[in-house]
PDB file of C-alpha atoms in Angstrom:
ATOM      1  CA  UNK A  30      14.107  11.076 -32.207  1.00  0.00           C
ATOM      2  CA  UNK A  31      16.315  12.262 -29.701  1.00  0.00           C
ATOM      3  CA  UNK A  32      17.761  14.964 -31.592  1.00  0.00           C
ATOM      4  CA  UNK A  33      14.862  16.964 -33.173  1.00  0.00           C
ATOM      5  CA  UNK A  34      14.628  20.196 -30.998  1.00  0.00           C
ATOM      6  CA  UNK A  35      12.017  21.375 -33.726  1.00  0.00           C
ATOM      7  CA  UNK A  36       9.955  18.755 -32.704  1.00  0.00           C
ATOM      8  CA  UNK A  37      10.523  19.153 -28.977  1.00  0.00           C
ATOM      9  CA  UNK A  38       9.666  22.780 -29.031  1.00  0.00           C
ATOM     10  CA  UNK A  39       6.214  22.145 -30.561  1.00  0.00           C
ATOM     11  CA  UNK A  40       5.266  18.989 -28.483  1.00  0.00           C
ATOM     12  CA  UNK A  41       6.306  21.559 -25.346  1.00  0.00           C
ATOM     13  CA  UNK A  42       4.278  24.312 -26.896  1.00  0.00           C
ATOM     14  CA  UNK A  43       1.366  21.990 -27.224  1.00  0.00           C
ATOM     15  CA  UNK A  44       1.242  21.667 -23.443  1.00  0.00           C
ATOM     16  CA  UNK A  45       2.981  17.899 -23.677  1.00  0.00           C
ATOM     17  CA  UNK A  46       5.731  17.491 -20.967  1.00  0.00           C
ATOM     18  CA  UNK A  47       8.932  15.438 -21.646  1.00  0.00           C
ATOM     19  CA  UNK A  48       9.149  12.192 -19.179  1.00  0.00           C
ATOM     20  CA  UNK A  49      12.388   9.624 -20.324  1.00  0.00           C
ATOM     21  CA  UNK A  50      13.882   8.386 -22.776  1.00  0.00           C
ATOM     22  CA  UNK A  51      12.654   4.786 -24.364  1.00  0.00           C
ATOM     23  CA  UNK A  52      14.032   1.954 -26.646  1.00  0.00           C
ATOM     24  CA  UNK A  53      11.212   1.116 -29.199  1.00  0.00           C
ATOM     25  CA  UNK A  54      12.996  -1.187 -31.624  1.00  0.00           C
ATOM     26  CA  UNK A  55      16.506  -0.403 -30.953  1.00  0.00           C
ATOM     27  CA  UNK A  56      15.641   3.497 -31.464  1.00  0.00           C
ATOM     28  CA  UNK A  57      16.222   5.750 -28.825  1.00  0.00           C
ATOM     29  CA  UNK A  58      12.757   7.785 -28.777  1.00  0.00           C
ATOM     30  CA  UNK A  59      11.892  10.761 -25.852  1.00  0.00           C
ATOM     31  CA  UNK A  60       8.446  10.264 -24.156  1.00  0.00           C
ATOM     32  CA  UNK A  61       5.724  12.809 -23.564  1.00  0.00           C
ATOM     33  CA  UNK A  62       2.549  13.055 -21.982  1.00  0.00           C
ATOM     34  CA  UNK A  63       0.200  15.282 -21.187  1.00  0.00           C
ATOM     35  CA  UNK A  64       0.261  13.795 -17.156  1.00  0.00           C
ATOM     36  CA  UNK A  65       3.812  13.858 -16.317  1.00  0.00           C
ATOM     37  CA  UNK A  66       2.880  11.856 -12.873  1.00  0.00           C
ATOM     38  CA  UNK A  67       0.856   9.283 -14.541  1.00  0.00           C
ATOM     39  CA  UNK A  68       2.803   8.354 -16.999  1.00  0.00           C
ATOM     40  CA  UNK A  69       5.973   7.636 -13.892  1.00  0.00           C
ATOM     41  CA  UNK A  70       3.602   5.795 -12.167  1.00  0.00           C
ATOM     42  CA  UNK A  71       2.782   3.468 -15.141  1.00  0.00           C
ATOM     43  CA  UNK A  72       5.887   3.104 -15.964  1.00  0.00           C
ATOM     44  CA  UNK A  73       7.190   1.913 -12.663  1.00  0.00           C
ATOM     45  CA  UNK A  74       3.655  -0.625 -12.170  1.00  0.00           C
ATOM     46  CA  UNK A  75       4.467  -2.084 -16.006  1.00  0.00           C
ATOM     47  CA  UNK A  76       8.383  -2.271 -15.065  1.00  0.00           C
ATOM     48  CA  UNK A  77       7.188  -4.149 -12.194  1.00  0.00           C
ATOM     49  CA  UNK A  78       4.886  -6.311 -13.336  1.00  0.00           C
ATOM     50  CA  UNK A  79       7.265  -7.132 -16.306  1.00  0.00           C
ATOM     51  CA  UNK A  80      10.573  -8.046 -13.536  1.00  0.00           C
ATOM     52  CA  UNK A  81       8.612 -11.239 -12.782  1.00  0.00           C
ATOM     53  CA  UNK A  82       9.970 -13.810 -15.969  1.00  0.00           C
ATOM     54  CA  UNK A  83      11.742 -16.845 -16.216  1.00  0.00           C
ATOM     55  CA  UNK A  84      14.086 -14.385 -18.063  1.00  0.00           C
ATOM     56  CA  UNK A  85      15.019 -12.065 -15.221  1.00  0.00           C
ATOM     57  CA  UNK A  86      18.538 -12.429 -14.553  1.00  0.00           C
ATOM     58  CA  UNK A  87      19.206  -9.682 -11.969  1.00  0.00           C
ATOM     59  CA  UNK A  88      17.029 -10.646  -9.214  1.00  0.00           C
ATOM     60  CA  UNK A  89      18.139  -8.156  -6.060  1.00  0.00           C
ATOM     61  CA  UNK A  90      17.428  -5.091  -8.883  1.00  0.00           C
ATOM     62  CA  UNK A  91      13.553  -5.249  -7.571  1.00  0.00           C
ATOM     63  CA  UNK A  92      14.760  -3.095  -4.749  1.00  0.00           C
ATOM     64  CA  UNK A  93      14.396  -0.429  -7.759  1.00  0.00           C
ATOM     65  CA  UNK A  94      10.752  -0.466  -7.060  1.00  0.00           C
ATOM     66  CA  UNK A  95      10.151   0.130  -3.401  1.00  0.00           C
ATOM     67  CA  UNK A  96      11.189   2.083  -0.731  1.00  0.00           C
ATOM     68  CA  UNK A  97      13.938   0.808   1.954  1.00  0.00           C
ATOM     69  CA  UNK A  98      10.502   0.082   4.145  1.00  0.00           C
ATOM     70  CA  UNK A  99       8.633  -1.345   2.053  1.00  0.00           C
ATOM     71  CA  UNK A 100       6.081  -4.049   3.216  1.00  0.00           C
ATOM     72  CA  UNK A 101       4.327  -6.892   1.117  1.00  0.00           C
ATOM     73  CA  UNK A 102       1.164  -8.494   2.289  1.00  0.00           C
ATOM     74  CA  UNK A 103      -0.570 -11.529   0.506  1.00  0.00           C
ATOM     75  CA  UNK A 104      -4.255 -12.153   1.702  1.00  0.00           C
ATOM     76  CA  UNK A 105      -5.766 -15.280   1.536  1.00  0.00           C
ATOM     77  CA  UNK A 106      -8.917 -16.643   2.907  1.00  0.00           C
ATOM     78  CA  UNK A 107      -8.978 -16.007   6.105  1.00  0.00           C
ATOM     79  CA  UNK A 108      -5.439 -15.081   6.268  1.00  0.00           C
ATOM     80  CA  UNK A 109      -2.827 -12.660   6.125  1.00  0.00           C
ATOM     81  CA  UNK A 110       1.357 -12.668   5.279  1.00  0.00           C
ATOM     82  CA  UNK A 111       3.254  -9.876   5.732  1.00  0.00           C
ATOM     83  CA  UNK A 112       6.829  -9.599   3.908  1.00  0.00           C
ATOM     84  CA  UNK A 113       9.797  -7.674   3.560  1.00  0.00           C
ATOM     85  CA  UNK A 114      11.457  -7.068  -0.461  1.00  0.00           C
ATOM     86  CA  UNK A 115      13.548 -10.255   0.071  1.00  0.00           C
ATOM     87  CA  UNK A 116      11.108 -12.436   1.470  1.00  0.00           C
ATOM     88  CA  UNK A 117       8.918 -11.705  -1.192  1.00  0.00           C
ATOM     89  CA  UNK A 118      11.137 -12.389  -3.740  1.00  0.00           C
ATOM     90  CA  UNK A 119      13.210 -15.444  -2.156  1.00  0.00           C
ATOM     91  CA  UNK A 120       9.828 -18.381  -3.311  1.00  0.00           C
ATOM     92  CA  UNK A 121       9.242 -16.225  -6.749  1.00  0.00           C
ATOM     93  CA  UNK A 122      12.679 -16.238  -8.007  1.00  0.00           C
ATOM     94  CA  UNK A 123      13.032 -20.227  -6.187  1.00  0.00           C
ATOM     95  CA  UNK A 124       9.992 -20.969  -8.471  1.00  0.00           C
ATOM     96  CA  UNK A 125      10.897 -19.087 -11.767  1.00  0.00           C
ATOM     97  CA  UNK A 126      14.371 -20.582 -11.764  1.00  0.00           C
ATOM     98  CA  UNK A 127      14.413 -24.186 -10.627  1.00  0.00           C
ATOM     99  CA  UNK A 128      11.840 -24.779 -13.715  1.00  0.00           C
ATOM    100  CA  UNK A 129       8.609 -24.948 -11.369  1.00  0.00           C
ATOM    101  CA  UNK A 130       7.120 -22.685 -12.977  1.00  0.00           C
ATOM    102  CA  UNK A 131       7.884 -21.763 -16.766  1.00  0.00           C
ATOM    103  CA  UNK A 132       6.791 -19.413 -19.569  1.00  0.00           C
ATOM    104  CA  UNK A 133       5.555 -17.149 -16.942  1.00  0.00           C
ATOM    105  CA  UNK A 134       3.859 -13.636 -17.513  1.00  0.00           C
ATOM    106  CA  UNK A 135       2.337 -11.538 -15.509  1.00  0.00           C
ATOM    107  CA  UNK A 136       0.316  -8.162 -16.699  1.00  0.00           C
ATOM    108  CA  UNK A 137      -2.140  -5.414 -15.475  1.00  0.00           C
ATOM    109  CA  UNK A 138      -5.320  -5.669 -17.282  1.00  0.00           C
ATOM    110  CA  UNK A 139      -7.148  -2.403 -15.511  1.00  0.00           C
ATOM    111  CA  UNK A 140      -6.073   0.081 -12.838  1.00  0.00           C
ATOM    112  CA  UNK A 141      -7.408   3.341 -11.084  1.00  0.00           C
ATOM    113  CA  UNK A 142      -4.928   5.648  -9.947  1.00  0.00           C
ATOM    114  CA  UNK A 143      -5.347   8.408  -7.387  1.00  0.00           C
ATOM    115  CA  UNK A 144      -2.264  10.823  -7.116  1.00  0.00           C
ATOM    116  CA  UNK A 145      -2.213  13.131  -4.396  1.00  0.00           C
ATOM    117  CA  UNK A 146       0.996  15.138  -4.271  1.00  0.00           C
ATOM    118  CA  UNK A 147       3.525  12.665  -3.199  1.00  0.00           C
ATOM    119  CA  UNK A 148       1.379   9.897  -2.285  1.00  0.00           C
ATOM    120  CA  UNK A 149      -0.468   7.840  -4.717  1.00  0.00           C
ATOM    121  CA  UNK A 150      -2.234   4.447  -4.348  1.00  0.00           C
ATOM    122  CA  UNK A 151      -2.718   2.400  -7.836  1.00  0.00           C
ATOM    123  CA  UNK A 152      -5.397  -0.246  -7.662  1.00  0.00           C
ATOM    124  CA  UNK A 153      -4.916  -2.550 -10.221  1.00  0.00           C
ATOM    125  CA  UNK A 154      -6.478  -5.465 -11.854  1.00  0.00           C
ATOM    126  CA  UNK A 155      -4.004  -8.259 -13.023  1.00  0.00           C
ATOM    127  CA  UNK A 156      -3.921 -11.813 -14.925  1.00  0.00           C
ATOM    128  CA  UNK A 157      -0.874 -14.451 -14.764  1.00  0.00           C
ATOM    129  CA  UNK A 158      -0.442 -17.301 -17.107  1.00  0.00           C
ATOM    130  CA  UNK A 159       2.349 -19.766 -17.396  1.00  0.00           C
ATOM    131  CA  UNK A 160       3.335 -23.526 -16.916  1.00  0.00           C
ATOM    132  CA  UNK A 161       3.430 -25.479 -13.441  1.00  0.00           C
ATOM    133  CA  UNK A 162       5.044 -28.440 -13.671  1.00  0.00           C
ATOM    134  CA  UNK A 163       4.191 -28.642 -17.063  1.00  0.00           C
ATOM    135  CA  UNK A 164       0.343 -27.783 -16.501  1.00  0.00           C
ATOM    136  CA  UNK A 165      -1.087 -24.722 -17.853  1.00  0.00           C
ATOM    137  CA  UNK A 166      -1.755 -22.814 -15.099  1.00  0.00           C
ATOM    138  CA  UNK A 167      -3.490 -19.036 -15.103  1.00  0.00           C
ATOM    139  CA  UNK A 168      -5.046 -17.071 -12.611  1.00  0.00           C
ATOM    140  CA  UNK A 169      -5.801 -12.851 -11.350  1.00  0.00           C
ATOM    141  CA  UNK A 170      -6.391 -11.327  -8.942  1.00  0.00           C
ATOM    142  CA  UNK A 171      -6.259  -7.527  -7.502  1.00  0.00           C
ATOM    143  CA  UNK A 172      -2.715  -5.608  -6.128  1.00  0.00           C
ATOM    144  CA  UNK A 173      -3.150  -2.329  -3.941  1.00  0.00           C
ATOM    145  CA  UNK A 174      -0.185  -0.407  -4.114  1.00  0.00           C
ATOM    146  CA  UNK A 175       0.533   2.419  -2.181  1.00  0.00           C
ATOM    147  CA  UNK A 176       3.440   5.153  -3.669  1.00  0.00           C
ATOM    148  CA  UNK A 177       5.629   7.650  -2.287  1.00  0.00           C
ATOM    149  CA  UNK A 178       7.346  10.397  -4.430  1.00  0.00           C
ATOM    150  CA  UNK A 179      11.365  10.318  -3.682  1.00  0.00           C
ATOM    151  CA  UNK A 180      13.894  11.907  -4.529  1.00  0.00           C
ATOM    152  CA  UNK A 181      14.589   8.472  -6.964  1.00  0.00           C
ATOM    153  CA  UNK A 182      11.602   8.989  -8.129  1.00  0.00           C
ATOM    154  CA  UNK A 183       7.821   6.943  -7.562  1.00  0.00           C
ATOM    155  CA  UNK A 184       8.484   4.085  -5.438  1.00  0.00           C
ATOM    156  CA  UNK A 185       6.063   1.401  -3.916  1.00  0.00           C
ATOM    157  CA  UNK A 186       5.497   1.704  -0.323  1.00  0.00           C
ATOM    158  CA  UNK A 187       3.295  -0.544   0.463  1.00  0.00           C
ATOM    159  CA  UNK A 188       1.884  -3.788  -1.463  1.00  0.00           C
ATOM    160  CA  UNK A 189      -1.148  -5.635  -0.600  1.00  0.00           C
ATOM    161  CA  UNK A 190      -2.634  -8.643  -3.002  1.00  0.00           C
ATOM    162  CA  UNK A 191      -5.171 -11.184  -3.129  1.00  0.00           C
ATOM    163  CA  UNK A 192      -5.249 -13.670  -6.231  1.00  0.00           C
ATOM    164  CA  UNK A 193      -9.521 -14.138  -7.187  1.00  0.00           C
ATOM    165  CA  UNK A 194      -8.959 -16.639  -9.389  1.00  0.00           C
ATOM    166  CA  UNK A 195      -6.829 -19.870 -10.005  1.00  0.00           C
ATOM    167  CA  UNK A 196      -6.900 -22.374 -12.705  1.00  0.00           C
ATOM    168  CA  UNK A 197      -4.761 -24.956 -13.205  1.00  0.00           C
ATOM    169  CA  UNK A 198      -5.732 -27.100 -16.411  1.00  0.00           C
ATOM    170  CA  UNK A 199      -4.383 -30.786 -16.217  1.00  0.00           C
ATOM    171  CA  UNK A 200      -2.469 -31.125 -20.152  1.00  0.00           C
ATOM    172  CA  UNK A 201      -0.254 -27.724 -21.477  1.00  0.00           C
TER     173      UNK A 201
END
């Protein structure tokens, strides 16, 4: 609870170090950790990973995320597509809007992170499931992201992924 300075004076005496407010079940809670950094960082890679849904309304706030810069590069076999923000996002949000591609989720399922002052790079380990056309469709694959402390706080930098595996199952 937001209000307990008791409580806040002993997590902060424990060593724990206040990071944001959260909603867990309509409560507003504070959040500590032990790795102030770490914790940002996850927060902005779950925040990211959870923007991509059939729900997401708002679909210029993934600016939030990365830097003014910020480049996006898909690898495939034996090839290579670098984008801006909006030209990653102009087939995703085409895709998870015009019914394409439905019940969509996307979530990390490992990550290393390596934090050095400002800079950071998260490697991280995802898997994607939702319906294509109907089908069931899943797949993973690895993201390299490269941060950059601002004065906004973590932001990506640099994004480089390559999906390892795709399934697409014939009946949902």
């Amino acid at each position: 609870l937001t209000n307990n300075n008791n409580s806040k004076r002993l997590l902060e005496r424990l060593g724990l170090v206040y990071v944001q407010n959260i909603m867990v079940d309509g409560e507003d809670l504070m959040l500590y950790t032990t790795d102030k950094v770490q914790t940002e960082i996850d927060l902005l890679i779950e925040a990211y990973y959870a923007f991509f849904k059939n729900t997401t309304q708002e679909w210029e706030m993934i600016q939030r995320f990365f830097t003014v810069k910020a480049t996006i590069t898909k690898v495939t076999e034996g090839n290579m597509e670098q984008l801006d923000v909006a030209g990653f996002l102009l087939p995703r949000k085409k895709l998870l809007t015009n019914g394409t591609l439905t019940d969509f989720s996307e979530v990390e399922i490992k990550r290393h992170t390596q934090i050095e002052g400002r800079i950071a790079h998260r490697l991280s380990g995802y898997r994607k499931n939702g319906l294509w056309d109907g089908k069931l469709y899943a797949g993973s694959g690895t993201k390299s992201f490269q941060l950059i402390k601002t004065t906004h706080g973590w932001k990506i930098h640099s994004l480089i992924w390559n999906d390892t595996v795709l399934n697409t199952v014939v009946e949902a």
